[in-house]
Short mmCIF file of C-alpha atoms in Angstrom, two decimals:
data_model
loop_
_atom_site.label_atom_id
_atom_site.label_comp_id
_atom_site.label_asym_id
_atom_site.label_seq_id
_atom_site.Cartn_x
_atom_site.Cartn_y
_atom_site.Cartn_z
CA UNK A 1 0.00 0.00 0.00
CA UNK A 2 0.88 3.43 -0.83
CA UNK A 3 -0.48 6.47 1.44
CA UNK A 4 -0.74 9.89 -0.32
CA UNK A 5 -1.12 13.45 1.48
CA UNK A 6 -1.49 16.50 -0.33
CA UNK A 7 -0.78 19.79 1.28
CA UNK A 8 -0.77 23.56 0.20
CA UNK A 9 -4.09 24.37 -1.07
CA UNK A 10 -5.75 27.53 -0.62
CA UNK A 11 -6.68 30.54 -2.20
CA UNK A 12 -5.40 32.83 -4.47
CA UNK A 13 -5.62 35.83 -6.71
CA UNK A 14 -5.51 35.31 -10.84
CA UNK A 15 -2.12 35.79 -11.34
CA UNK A 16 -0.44 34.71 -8.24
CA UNK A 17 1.41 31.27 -7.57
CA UNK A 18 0.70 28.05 -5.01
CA UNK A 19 3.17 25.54 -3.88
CA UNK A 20 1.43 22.06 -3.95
CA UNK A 21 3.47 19.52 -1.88
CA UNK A 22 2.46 15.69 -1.97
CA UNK A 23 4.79 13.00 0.41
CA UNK A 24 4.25 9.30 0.22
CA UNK A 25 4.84 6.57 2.19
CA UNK A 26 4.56 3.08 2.90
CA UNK A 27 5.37 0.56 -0.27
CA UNK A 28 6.79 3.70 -2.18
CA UNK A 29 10.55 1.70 -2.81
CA UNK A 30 9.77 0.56 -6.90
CA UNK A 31 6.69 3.22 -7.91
CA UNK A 32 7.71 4.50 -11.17
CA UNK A 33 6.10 8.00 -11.44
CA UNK A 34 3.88 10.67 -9.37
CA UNK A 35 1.38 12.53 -11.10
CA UNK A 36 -1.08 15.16 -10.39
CA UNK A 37 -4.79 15.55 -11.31
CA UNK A 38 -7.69 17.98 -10.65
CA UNK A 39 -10.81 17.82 -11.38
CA UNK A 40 -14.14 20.15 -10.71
CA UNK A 41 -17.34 19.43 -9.99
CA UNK A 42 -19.40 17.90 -13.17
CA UNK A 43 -16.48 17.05 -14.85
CA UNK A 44 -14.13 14.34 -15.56
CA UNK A 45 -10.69 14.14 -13.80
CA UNK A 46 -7.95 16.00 -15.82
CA UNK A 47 -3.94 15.30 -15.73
CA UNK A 48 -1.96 17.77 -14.88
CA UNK A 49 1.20 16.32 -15.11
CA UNK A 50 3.87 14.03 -13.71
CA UNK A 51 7.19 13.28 -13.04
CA UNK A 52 9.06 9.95 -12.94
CA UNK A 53 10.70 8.89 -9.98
CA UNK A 54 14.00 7.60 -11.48
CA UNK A 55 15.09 10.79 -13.69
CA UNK A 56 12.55 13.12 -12.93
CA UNK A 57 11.54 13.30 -16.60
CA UNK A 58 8.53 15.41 -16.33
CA UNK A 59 5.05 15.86 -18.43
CA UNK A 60 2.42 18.34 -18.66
CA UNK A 61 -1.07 18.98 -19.77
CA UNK A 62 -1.14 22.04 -22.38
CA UNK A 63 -2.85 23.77 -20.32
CA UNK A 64 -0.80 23.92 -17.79
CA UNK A 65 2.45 23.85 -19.54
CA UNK A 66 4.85 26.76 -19.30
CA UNK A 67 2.93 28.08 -15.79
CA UNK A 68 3.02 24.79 -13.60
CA UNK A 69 6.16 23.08 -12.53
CA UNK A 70 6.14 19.76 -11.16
CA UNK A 71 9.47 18.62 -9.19
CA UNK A 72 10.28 15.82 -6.67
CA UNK A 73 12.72 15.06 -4.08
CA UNK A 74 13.58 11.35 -4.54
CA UNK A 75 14.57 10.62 -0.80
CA UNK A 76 11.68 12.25 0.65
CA UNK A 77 9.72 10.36 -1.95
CA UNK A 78 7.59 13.61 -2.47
CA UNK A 79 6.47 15.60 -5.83
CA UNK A 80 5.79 18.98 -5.73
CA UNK A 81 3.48 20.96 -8.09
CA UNK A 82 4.26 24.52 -8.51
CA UNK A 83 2.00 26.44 -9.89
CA UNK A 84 2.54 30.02 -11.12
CA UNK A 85 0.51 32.87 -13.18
CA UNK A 86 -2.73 30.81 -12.29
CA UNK A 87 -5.86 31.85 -13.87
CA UNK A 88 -9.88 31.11 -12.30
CA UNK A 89 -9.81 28.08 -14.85
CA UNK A 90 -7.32 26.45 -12.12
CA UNK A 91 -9.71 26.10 -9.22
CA UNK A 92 -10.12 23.04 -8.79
CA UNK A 93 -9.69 19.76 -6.61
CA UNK A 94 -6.18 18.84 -7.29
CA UNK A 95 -5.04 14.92 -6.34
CA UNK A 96 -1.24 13.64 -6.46
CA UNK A 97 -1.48 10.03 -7.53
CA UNK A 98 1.71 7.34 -8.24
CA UNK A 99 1.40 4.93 -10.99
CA UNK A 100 3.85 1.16 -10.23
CA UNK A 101 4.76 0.34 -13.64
CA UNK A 102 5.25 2.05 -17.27
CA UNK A 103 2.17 2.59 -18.83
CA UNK A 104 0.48 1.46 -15.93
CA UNK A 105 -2.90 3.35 -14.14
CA UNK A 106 -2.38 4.82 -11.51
CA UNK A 107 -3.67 2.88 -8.42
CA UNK A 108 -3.10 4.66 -5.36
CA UNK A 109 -4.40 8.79 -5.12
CA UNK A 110 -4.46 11.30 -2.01
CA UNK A 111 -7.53 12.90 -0.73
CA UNK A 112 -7.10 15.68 -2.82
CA UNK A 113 -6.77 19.77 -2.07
CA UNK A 114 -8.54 22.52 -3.10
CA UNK A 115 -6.90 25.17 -4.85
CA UNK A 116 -9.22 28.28 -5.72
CA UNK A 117 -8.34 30.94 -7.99
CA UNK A 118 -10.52 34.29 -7.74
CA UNK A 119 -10.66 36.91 -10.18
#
């Protein structure tokens, strides 16, 4: 089992920047990347992005590419999701998750944060 906790949610003003931090623990020795999600009300859960645990390759949805920066410290086994210049369109729910194998789903998720972005 993997245990997930997100911290750093909150609210902020269009424009400003949030600090997302997830740690895991418990069977975290051989997972091979940490992601993060979000997802709103009515709608379907959206990737964010994620970076593998090995080389820290990283991956992001367009929409977030170029503002949101996604980092992790291997021997803390945490990710973190930086998020800067974020717009109302970011509020959200937003869920770290860690995916076992290449290719693989991703099995085990936090209980999420809420990040809110006001105009």
């Amino acid at each position: 089992q993997v245990q997930l906790v997100e911290s750093g949610g909150g609210l902020v003003q269009a424009g400003g920047s949030l600090r997302l931090s997830c740690a895991a623990s418990g069977r975290t020795f051989n997972y091979y990347a940490m992601g993060w999600f979000r997802q709103v009300p009515g709608k379907e859960r959206e990737f964010v992005g994620e970076a593998t645990r090995s080389f820290g390759n990283t991956y992001y949805a367009d929409s977030v590419k170029g503002r949101f920066t996604i980092s992790r410290d291997k021997s803390k086994n945490t990710v973190y999701l930086q998020m800067n210049s974020l717009k109302p369109e970011d509020t959200a729910v937003y869920y770290c998750a860690v995916r076992e194998l290449p290719g693989g789903q991703y099995g085990y998720w936090g209980q999420g944060t809420q990040v809110t972005v006001s105009t």
